[in-house]
XYZ file of C-alpha atoms in Angstrom:
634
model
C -27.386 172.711 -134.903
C -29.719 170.488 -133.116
C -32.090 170.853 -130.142
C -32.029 167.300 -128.391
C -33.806 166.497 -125.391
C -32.103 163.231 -123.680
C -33.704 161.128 -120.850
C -31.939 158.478 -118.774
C -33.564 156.356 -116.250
C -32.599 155.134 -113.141
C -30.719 152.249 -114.554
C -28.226 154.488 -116.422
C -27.333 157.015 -113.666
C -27.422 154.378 -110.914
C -23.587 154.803 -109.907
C -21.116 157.719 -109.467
C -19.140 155.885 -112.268
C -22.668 155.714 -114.654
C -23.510 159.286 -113.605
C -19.793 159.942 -115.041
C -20.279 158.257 -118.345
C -23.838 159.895 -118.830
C -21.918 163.487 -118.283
C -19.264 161.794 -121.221
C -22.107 161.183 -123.723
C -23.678 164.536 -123.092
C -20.451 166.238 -123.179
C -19.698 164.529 -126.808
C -23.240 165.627 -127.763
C -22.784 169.170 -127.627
C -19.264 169.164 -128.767
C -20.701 167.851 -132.262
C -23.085 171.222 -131.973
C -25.577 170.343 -130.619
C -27.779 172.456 -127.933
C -29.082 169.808 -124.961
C -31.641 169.543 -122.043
C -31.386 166.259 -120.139
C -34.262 164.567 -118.031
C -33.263 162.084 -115.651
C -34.699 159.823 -112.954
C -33.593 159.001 -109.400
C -30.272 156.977 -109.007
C -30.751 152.666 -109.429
C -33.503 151.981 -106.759
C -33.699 155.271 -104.836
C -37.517 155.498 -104.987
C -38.007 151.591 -104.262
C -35.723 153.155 -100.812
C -37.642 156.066 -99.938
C -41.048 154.191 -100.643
C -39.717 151.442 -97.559
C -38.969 154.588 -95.398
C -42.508 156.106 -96.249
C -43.974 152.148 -95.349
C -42.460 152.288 -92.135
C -43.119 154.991 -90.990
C -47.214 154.121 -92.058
C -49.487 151.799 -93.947
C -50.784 154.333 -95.908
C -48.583 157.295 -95.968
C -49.953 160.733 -97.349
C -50.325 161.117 -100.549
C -48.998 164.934 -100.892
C -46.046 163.858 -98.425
C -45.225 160.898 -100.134
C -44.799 163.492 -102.910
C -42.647 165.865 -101.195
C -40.717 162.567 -100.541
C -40.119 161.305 -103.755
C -39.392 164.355 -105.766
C -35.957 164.230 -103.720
C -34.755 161.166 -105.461
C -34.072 162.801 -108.901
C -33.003 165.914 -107.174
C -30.119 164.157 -106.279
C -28.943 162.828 -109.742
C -29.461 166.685 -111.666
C -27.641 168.062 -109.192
C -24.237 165.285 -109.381
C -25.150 165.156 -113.289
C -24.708 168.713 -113.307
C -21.433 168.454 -110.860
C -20.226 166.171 -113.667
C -20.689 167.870 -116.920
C -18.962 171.099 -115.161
C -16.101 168.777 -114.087
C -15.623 168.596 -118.267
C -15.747 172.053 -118.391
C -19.314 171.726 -120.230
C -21.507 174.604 -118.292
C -24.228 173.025 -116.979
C -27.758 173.475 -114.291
C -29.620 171.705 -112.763
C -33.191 172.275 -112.650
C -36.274 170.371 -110.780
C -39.670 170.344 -112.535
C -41.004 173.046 -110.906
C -37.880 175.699 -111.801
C -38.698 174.451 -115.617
C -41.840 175.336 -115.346
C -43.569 172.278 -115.422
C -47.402 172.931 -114.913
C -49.808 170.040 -113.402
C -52.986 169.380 -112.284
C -53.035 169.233 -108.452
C -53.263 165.610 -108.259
C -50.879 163.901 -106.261
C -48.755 161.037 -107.116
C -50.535 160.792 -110.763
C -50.620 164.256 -111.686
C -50.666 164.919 -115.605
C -49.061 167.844 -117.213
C -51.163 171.059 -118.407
C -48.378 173.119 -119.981
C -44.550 174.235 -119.750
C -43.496 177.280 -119.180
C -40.264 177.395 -121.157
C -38.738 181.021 -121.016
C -36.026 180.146 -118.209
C -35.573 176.481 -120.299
C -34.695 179.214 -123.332
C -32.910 181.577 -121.532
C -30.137 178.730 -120.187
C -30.063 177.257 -123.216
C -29.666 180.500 -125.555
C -26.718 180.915 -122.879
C -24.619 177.660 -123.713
C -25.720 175.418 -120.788
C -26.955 171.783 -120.526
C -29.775 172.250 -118.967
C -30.933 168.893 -116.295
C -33.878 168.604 -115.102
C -35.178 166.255 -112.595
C -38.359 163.747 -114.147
C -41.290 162.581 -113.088
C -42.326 165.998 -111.310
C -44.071 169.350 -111.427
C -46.061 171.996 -109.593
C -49.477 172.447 -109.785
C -51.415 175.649 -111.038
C -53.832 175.878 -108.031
C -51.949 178.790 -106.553
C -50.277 176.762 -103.996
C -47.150 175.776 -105.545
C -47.823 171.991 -104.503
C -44.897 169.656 -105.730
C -46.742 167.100 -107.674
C -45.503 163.872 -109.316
C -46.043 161.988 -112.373
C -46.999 158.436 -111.221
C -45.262 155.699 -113.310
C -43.325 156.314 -116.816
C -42.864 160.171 -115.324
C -39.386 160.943 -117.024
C -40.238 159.374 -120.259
C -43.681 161.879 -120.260
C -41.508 164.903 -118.892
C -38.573 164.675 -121.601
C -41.300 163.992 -124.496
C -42.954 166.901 -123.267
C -40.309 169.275 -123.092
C -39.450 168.332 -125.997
C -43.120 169.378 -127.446
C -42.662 172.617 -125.887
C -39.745 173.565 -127.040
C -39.587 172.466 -130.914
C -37.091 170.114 -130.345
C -35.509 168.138 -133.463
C -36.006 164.891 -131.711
C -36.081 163.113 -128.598
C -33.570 160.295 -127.364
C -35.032 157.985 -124.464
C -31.173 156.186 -122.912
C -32.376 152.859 -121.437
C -30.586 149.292 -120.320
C -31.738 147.542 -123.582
C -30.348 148.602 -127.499
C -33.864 150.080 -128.791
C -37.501 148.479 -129.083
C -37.313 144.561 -129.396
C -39.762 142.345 -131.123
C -40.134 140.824 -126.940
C -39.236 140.914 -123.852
C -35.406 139.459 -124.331
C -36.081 138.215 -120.608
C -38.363 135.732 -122.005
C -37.054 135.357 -125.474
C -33.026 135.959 -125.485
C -32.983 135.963 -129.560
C -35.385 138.904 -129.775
C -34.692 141.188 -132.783
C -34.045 145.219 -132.692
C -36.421 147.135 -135.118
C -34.839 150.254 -136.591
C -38.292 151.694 -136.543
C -41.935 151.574 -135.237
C -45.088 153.700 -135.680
C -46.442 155.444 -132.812
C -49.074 153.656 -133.293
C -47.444 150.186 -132.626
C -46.011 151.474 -130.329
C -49.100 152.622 -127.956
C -50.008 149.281 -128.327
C -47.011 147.570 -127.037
C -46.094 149.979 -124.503
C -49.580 149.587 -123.259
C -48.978 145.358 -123.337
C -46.496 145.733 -121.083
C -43.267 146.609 -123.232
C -41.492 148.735 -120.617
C -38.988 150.497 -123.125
C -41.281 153.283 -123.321
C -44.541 154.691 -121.033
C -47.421 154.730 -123.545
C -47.939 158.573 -122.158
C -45.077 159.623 -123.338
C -45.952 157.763 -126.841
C -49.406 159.859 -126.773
C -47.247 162.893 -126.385
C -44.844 162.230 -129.322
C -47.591 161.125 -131.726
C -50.019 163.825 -130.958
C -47.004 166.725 -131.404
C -44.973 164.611 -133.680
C -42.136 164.726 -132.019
C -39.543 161.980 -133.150
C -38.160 160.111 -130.678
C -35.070 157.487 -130.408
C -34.523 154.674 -127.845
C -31.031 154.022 -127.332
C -28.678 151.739 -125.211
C -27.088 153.942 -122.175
C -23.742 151.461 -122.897
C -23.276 151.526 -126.321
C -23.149 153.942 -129.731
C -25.791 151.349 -131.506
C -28.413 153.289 -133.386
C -31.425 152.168 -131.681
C -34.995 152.458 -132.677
C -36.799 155.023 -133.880
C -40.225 155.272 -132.919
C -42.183 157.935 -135.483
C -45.452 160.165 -136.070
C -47.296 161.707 -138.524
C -47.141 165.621 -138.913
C -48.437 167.254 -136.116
C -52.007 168.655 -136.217
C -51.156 171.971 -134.790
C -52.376 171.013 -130.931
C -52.219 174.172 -128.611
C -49.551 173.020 -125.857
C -51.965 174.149 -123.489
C -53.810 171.473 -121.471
C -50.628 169.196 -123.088
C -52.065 166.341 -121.706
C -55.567 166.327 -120.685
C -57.042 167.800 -124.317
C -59.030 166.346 -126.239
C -58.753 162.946 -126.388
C -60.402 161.767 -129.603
C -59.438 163.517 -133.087
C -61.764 161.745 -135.200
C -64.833 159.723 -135.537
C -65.128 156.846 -138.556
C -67.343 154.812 -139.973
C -67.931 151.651 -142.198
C -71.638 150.901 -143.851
C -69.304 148.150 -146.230
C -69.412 145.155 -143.401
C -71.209 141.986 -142.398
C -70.992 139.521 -139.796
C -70.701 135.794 -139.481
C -70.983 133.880 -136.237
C -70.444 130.733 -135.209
C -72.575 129.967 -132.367
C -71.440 127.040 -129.552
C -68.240 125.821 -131.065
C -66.126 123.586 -129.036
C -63.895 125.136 -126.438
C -60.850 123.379 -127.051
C -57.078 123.543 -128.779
C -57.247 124.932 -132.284
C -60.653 125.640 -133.215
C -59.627 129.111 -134.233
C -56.941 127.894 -136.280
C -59.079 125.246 -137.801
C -61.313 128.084 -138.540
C -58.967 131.142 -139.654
C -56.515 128.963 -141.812
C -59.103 127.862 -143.752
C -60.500 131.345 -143.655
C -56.911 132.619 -145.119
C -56.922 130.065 -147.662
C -59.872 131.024 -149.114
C -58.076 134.756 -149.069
C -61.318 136.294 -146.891
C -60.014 139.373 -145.159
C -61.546 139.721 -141.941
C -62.094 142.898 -139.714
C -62.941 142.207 -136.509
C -62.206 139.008 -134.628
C -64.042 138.410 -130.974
C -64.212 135.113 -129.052
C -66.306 134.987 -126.354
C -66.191 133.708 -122.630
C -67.038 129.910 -122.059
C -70.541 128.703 -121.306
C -70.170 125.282 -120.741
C -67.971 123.607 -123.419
C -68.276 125.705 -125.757
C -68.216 129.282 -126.935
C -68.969 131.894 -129.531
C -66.644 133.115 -132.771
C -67.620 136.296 -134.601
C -65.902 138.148 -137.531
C -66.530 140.894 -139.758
C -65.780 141.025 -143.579
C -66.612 143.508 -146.377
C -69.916 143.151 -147.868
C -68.613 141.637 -151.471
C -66.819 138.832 -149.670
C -69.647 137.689 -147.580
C -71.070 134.889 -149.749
C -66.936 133.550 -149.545
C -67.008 134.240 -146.209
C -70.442 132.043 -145.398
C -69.138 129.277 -147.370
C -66.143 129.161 -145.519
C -68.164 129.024 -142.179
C -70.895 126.385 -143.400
C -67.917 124.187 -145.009
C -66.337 124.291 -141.291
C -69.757 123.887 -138.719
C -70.351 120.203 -139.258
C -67.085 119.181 -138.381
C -67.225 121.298 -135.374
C -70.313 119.595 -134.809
C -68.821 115.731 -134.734
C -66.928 117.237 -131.993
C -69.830 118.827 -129.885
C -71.968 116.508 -127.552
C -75.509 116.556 -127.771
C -77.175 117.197 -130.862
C -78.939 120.411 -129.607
C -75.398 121.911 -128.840
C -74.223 121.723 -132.134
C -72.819 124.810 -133.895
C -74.334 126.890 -135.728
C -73.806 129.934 -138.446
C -74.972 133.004 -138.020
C -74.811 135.690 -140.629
C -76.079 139.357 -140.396
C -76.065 141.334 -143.628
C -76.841 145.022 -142.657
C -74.292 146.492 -139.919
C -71.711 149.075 -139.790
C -68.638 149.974 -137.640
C -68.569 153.211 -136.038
C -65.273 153.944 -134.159
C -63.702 157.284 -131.681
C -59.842 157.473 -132.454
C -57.701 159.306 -130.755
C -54.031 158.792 -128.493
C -55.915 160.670 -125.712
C -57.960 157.906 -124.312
C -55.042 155.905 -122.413
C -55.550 155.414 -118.727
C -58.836 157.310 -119.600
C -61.637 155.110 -118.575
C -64.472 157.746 -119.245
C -64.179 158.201 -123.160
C -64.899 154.510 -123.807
C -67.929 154.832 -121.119
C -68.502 158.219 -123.016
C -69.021 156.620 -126.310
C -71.430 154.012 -124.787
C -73.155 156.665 -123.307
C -73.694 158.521 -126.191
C -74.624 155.494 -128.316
C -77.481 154.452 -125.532
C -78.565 158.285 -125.704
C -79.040 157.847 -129.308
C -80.625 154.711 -128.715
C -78.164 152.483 -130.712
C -77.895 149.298 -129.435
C -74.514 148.025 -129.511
C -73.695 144.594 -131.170
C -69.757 143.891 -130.944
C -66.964 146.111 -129.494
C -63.636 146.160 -129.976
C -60.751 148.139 -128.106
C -57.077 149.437 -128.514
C -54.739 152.104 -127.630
C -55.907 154.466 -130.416
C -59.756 153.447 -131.161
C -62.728 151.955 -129.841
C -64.930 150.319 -132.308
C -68.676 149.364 -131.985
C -70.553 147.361 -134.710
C -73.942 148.644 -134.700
C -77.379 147.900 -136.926
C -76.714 149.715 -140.967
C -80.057 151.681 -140.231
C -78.457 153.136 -137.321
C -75.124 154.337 -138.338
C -76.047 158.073 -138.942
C -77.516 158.414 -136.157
C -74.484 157.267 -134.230
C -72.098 159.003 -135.838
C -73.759 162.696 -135.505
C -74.185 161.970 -131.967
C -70.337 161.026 -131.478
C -69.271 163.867 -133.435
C -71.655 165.871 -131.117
C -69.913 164.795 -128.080
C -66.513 164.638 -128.963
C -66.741 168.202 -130.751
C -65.407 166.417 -133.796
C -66.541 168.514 -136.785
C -67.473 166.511 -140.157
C -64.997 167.750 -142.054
C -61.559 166.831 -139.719
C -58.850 165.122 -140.135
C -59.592 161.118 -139.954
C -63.537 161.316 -139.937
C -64.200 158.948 -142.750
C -67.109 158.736 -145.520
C -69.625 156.385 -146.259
C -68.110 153.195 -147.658
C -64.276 154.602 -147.446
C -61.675 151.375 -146.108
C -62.506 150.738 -143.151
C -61.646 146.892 -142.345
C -57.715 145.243 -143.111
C -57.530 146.389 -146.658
C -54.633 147.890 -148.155
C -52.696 150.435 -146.076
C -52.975 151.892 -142.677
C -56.031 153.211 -142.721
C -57.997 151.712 -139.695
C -55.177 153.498 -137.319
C -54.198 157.100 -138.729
C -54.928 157.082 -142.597
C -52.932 156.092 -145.822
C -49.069 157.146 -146.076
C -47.842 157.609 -142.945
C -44.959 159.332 -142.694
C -42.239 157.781 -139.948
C -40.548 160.907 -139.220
C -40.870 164.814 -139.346
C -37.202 166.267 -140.885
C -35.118 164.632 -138.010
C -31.547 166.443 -138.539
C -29.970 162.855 -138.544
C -29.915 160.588 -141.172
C -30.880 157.566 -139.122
C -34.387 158.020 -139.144
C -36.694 156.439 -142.470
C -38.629 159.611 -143.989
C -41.263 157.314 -145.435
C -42.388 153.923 -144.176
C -40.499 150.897 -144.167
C -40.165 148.750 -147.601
C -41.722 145.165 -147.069
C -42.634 146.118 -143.330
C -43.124 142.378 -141.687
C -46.863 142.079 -140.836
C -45.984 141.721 -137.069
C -43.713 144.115 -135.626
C -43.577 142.374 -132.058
C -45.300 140.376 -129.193
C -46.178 141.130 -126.651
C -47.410 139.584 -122.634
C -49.536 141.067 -120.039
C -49.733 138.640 -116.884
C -51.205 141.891 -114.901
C -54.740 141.486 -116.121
C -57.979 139.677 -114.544
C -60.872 138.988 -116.360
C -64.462 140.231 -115.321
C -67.664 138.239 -116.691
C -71.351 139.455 -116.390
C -73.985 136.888 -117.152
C -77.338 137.725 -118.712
C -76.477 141.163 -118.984
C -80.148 142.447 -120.862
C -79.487 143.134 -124.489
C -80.602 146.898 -125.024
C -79.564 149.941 -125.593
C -77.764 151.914 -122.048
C -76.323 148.178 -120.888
C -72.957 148.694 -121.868
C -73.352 152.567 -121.024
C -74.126 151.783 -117.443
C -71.572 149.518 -117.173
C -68.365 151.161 -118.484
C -69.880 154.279 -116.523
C -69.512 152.822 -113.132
C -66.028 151.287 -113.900
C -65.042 154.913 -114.827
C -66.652 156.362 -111.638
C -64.202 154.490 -109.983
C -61.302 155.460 -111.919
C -60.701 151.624 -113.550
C -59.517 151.698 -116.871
C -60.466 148.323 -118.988
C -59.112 146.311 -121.906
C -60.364 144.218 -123.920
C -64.429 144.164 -123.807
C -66.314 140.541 -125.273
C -69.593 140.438 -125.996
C -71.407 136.968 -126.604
C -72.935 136.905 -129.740
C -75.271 134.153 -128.201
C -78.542 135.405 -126.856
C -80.899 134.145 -124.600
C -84.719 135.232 -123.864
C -85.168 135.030 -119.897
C -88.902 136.424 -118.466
C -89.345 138.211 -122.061
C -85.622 139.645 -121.830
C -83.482 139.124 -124.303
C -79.931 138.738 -122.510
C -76.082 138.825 -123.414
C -72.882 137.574 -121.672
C -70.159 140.496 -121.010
C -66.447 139.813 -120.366
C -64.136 142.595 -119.916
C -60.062 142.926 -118.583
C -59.132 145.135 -116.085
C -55.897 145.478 -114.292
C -55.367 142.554 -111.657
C -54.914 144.979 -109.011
C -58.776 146.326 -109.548
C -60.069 142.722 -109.823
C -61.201 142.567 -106.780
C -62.651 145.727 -106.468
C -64.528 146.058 -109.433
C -66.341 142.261 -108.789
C -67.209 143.998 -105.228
C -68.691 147.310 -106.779
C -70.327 145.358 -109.331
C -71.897 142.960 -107.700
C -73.521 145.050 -105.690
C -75.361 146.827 -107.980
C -76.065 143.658 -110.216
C -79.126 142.681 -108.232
C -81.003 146.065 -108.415
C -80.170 146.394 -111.952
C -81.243 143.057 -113.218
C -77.951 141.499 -113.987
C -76.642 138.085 -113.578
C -73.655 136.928 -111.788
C -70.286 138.619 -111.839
C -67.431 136.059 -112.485
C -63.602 136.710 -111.349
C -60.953 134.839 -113.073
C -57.302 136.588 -111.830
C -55.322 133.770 -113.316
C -55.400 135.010 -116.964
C -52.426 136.292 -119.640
C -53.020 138.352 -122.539
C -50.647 137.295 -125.507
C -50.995 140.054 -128.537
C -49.299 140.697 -131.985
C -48.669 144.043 -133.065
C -47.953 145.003 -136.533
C -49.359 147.829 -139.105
C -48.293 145.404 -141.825
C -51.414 143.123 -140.846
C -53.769 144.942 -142.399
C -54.810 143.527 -145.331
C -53.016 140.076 -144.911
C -55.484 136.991 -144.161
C -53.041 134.822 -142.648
C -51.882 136.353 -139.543
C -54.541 135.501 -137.563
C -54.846 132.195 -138.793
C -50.678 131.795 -137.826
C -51.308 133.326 -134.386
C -53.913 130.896 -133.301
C -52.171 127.956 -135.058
C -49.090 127.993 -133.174
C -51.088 128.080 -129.767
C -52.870 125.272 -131.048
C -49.713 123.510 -131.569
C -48.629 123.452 -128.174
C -52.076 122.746 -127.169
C -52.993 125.855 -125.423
C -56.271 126.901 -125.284
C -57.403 130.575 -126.518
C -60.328 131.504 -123.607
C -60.740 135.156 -125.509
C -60.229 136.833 -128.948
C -60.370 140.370 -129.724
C -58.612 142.804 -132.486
C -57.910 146.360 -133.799
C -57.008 146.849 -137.120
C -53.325 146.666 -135.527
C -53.400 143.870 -132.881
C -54.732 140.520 -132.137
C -55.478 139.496 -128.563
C -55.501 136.279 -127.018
C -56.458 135.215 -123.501
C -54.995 132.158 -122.065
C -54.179 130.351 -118.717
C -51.917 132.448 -116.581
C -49.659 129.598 -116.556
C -49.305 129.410 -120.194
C -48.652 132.675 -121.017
C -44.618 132.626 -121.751
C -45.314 129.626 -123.488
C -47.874 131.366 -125.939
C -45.747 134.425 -126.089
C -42.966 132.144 -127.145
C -43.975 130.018 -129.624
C -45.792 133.111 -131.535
C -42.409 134.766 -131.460
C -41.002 131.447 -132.912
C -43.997 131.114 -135.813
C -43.681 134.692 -136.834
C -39.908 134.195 -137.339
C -39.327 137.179 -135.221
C -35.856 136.323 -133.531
C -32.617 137.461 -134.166
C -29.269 135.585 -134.448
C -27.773 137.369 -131.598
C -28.782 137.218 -127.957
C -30.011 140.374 -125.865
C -28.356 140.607 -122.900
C -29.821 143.275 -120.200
C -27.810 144.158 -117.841
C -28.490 144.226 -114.133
């Protein structure tokens, strides 16, 4: 017999009649023998109802009330749920968060949950009862009983965390769509189902904008392994299953606020070529990268920098044995970018630098977390490392820094992320580190995709000939922040990341030009970050005012951006994905204003109003869609 926890969002209990058929499916559940706690959300658009009421009644309604407010909407659909099941003669409660025991911080409205108290979860379900419990919710530990909520993706976090607390064999998240698609099937109808997907890919497409699942309640099923399922809420299809390694043994106390980084790594094995004031224009990149993959060079890291005039910066790591293919590969390439460029003192130029390493924090603890990237930088300045390149995901943050220097930077991160030498992921000198063979940039070698799930449906080992790219994704929420003639020393980017975590704003992707300039005896580097568009404004305000006193240039605003990304663990160690990604832009002439990459994800930043566009045609070039249409319903 089973333990399943089942969530179903507003979508699927948005009816009397959908209610009804939920209470079915559970009913047939536990008739197979199976024991079952279900999470739900608030009928269809309840919240979207009560948040009008709390408008018009004021501008900027309470937070604690608004709350109080809330927490009703789910209350109503565990209590009819419950109604429903006992209608089938299936005993049945209904429970909100705070009668679970769910335990928060007392922060309202994004609370984040400390720990579960599961003894009267046990006791109902040792007794024969569905237990339902209302999402999104708690009550905070402060003595005061507050009702606290979740903030957005709560009922995905709250049924992948009670199912961490209770040992349960696996997770299934009910939703309007058959599992996780390789797109949005609003903007691509022939996008495919995956049977399966890393947690790992997963964090990052969640986090892109893929709205099957709240990345929170991925960092909750990867940290505690807990497998979990996406299914359609209309039909018996399989779904996907989205998988972990084994658990590390994490104390469920402080469930989601501990530690946020597991491991620190490093890589002495790289070098770096540059290609200084290339032409900012349609398929320079994939001039550049397809002859890069034909020449089978294997590159790390991938940044392009902001503009400056008409033209910008492209850096890329390799290995240290495949620099000298590498440089050749660059030098074959500069003149003819050079034809292109106009005056003769523009023209491109290489750039090689022999003796770096990559030092990275990993970790699924550092989403919505602004301070651990800021932390790192911190530390890093501290240790007086200057940093030369950065590069960002879901699950690491990666800073190339001078060979000479790389000791020093990794005892300090270990220092300040408690990370002990000898833990799980904290890698020796001149281990993989860049897109060789296997996974080992994002949680090590061998993988396994599942933890002795009591169904057959889910792979026990990972997927044979795994596509390199899982799925694409679009963000069209971002805005892009620049900082000219930021000085180039160590404590810039410290200073920087510090503030935007001071004010609670998380960031993306982080470029910095590889192009330096010497102003009054400074040397001086261009900074370009993402941030939410909602922050945008509020982060150029807070910034510029304290650019003047600390000797920084002007801060640049650009809200109409998109973010196009590919996701895959089967990129690592293949050449020619990059090189595909920025060709198919280039064939529908669109331009690529930003590059960065992890060692599962490539980023591009493009005109706002070509972003469906780009996300379409990479779909189409990776041969990603299916021969059936997705339909969602409405």
């Amino acid at each position: 017999m089973a333990l399943i926890v089942q969530k179903y969002g507003g979508t699927s209990v948005g009816s009397v009649e959908r209610i009804q058929a939920v209470a079915r499916r559970v009913y047939k559940t536990v008739q197979a023998g199976n024991s079952l706690v279900v999470v739900v959300s608030a009928m269809g658009k309840t919240t979207d109802g009560l948040v009008k009421l709390a408008n018009e009644i004021s501008p900027n309604p309470n937070r604690r009330e608004m709350d109080m407010l809330l927490s009703t909407g789910e209350q109503v659909t565990i209590a009819l749920l419950s109604m429903a099941l006992q209608e089938l003669g299936q005993p049945a409660i209904s429970m909100t968060g705070a009668q679970v025991g769910i335990v928060t911080e007392a922060e309202h409205s994004r609370a984040r949950i400390l720990h579960i108290e599961t003894t009267r979860l046990t006791r109902h379900i040792n007794a024969g009862k569905v237990v339902v419990v209302a999402g999104f919710q708690g009550t905070s530990n402060a003595g005061e009983m507050e009702i606290t909520t979740l903030g957005r993706g709560g009922s995905d976090t709250s049924a992948v965390a009670i199912a961490a607390a209770l040992g349960a064999s696996f997770c299934e998240i009910y939703t309007d769509v058959p599992g996780i698609l390789t797109t949005d099937p609003r903007l691509v109808a022939e996008a495919q189902l995956m049977d399966a997907i890393t947690c790992n890919e997963m964090l990052e497409l969640a986090s892109l904008g893929a709205k099957v699942l709240h990345p929170r309640a991925v960092e909750i099923a990867r940290n505690y392994g807990v497998p979990l399922v996406v299914r359609s809420s209309w039909t018996d299809a399989l779904g996907t299953w989205v998988t972990s390694a084994q658990p590390q043994g994490r104390s469920l106390i402080n469930l989601e606020i501990a530690r946020p980084v597991d491991a620190v790594e490093f890589d002495i094995n790289q070098a770096k070529v540059a290609l200084l004031r290339v032409p900012d224009k349609p398929g320079v990149a994939a001039r550049l990268f397809g002859e890069i993959s034909r020449q089978k060079v294997d590159v790390d890291l991938i940044i392009q920098s902001i503009h400056e005039g008409n033209s910008n910066d492209i850096a890329f790591t390799v290995t240290t044995p495949i620099l000298k293919r590498a440089e050749a590969v660059a030098a074959a390439i500069a003149p003819a970018l050079r034809s292109q460029s106009n005056p003769k003192s523009d023209e491109a130029e290489v750039m090689l630098e022999h003796n770096i390493a990559k030092v990275s924090i990993a970790g699924a603890g550092m989403i919505g977390r602004p301070g651990v990237a800021a932390k790192m930088f911190a530390t890093l300045a501290e240790a007086g490392v200057n940093i030369q390149m950065i590069s960002t995901s879901e699950v690491k943050v990666s800073c190339v820094v001078n060979a000479a220097e790389c000791d020093r930077a990794v005892l300090a991160l270990r220092t300040a992320f408690e990370i002990e030498a000898g833990e799980q992921g904290s890698r020796g000198v001149g281990e993989q580190g860049s897109r060789g063979a296997g996974e080992q940039g994002s949680r090590g070698a061998g993988e396994s995709l599942c933890i002795d799930s009591p169904l057959p449906l889910c792979p026990s080992a990972p997927l044979p000939n795994c596509p390199p790219v899982r799925g694409v994704a679009l963000d069209l929420n971002q805005a892009r922040l620049a900082i000219r003639q930021l000085p180039d020393r160590p404590g810039m980017a410290a200073k920087l990341f510090g503030l935007l975590a001071q004010h609670n704003i998380s960031v993306d992707m982080i470029i910095q030009s590889q192009r330096c300039r010497v102003i009054d005896g400074v040397p001086r580097r261009d900074i370009a970050f993402t941030v939410s568009r909602i922050d945008g404004e509020s982060a150029k305000e807070m910034l510029t005012q304290v650019a003047a006193e600390l000797g920084w240039g002007e801060v640049v605003l650009d809200s109409a951006i998109a973010k196009v990304s590919i996701v895959g663990a089967g990129m690592v160690g293949q050449p020619g994905v990059a090189a595909k990604m920025f060709e198919a832009l280039a064939q529908h002439q669109i331009n690529i204003q930003m590059i960065a990459t992890s060692e599962i994800k490539i980023s591009c930043v493009v005109a706002q109003e070509e972003g469906v566009k780009a996300l379409q045609a990479i779909h189409g070039a990776f041969g990603l869609a299916g021969s059936e249409k997705v339909v969602v319903p409405a």
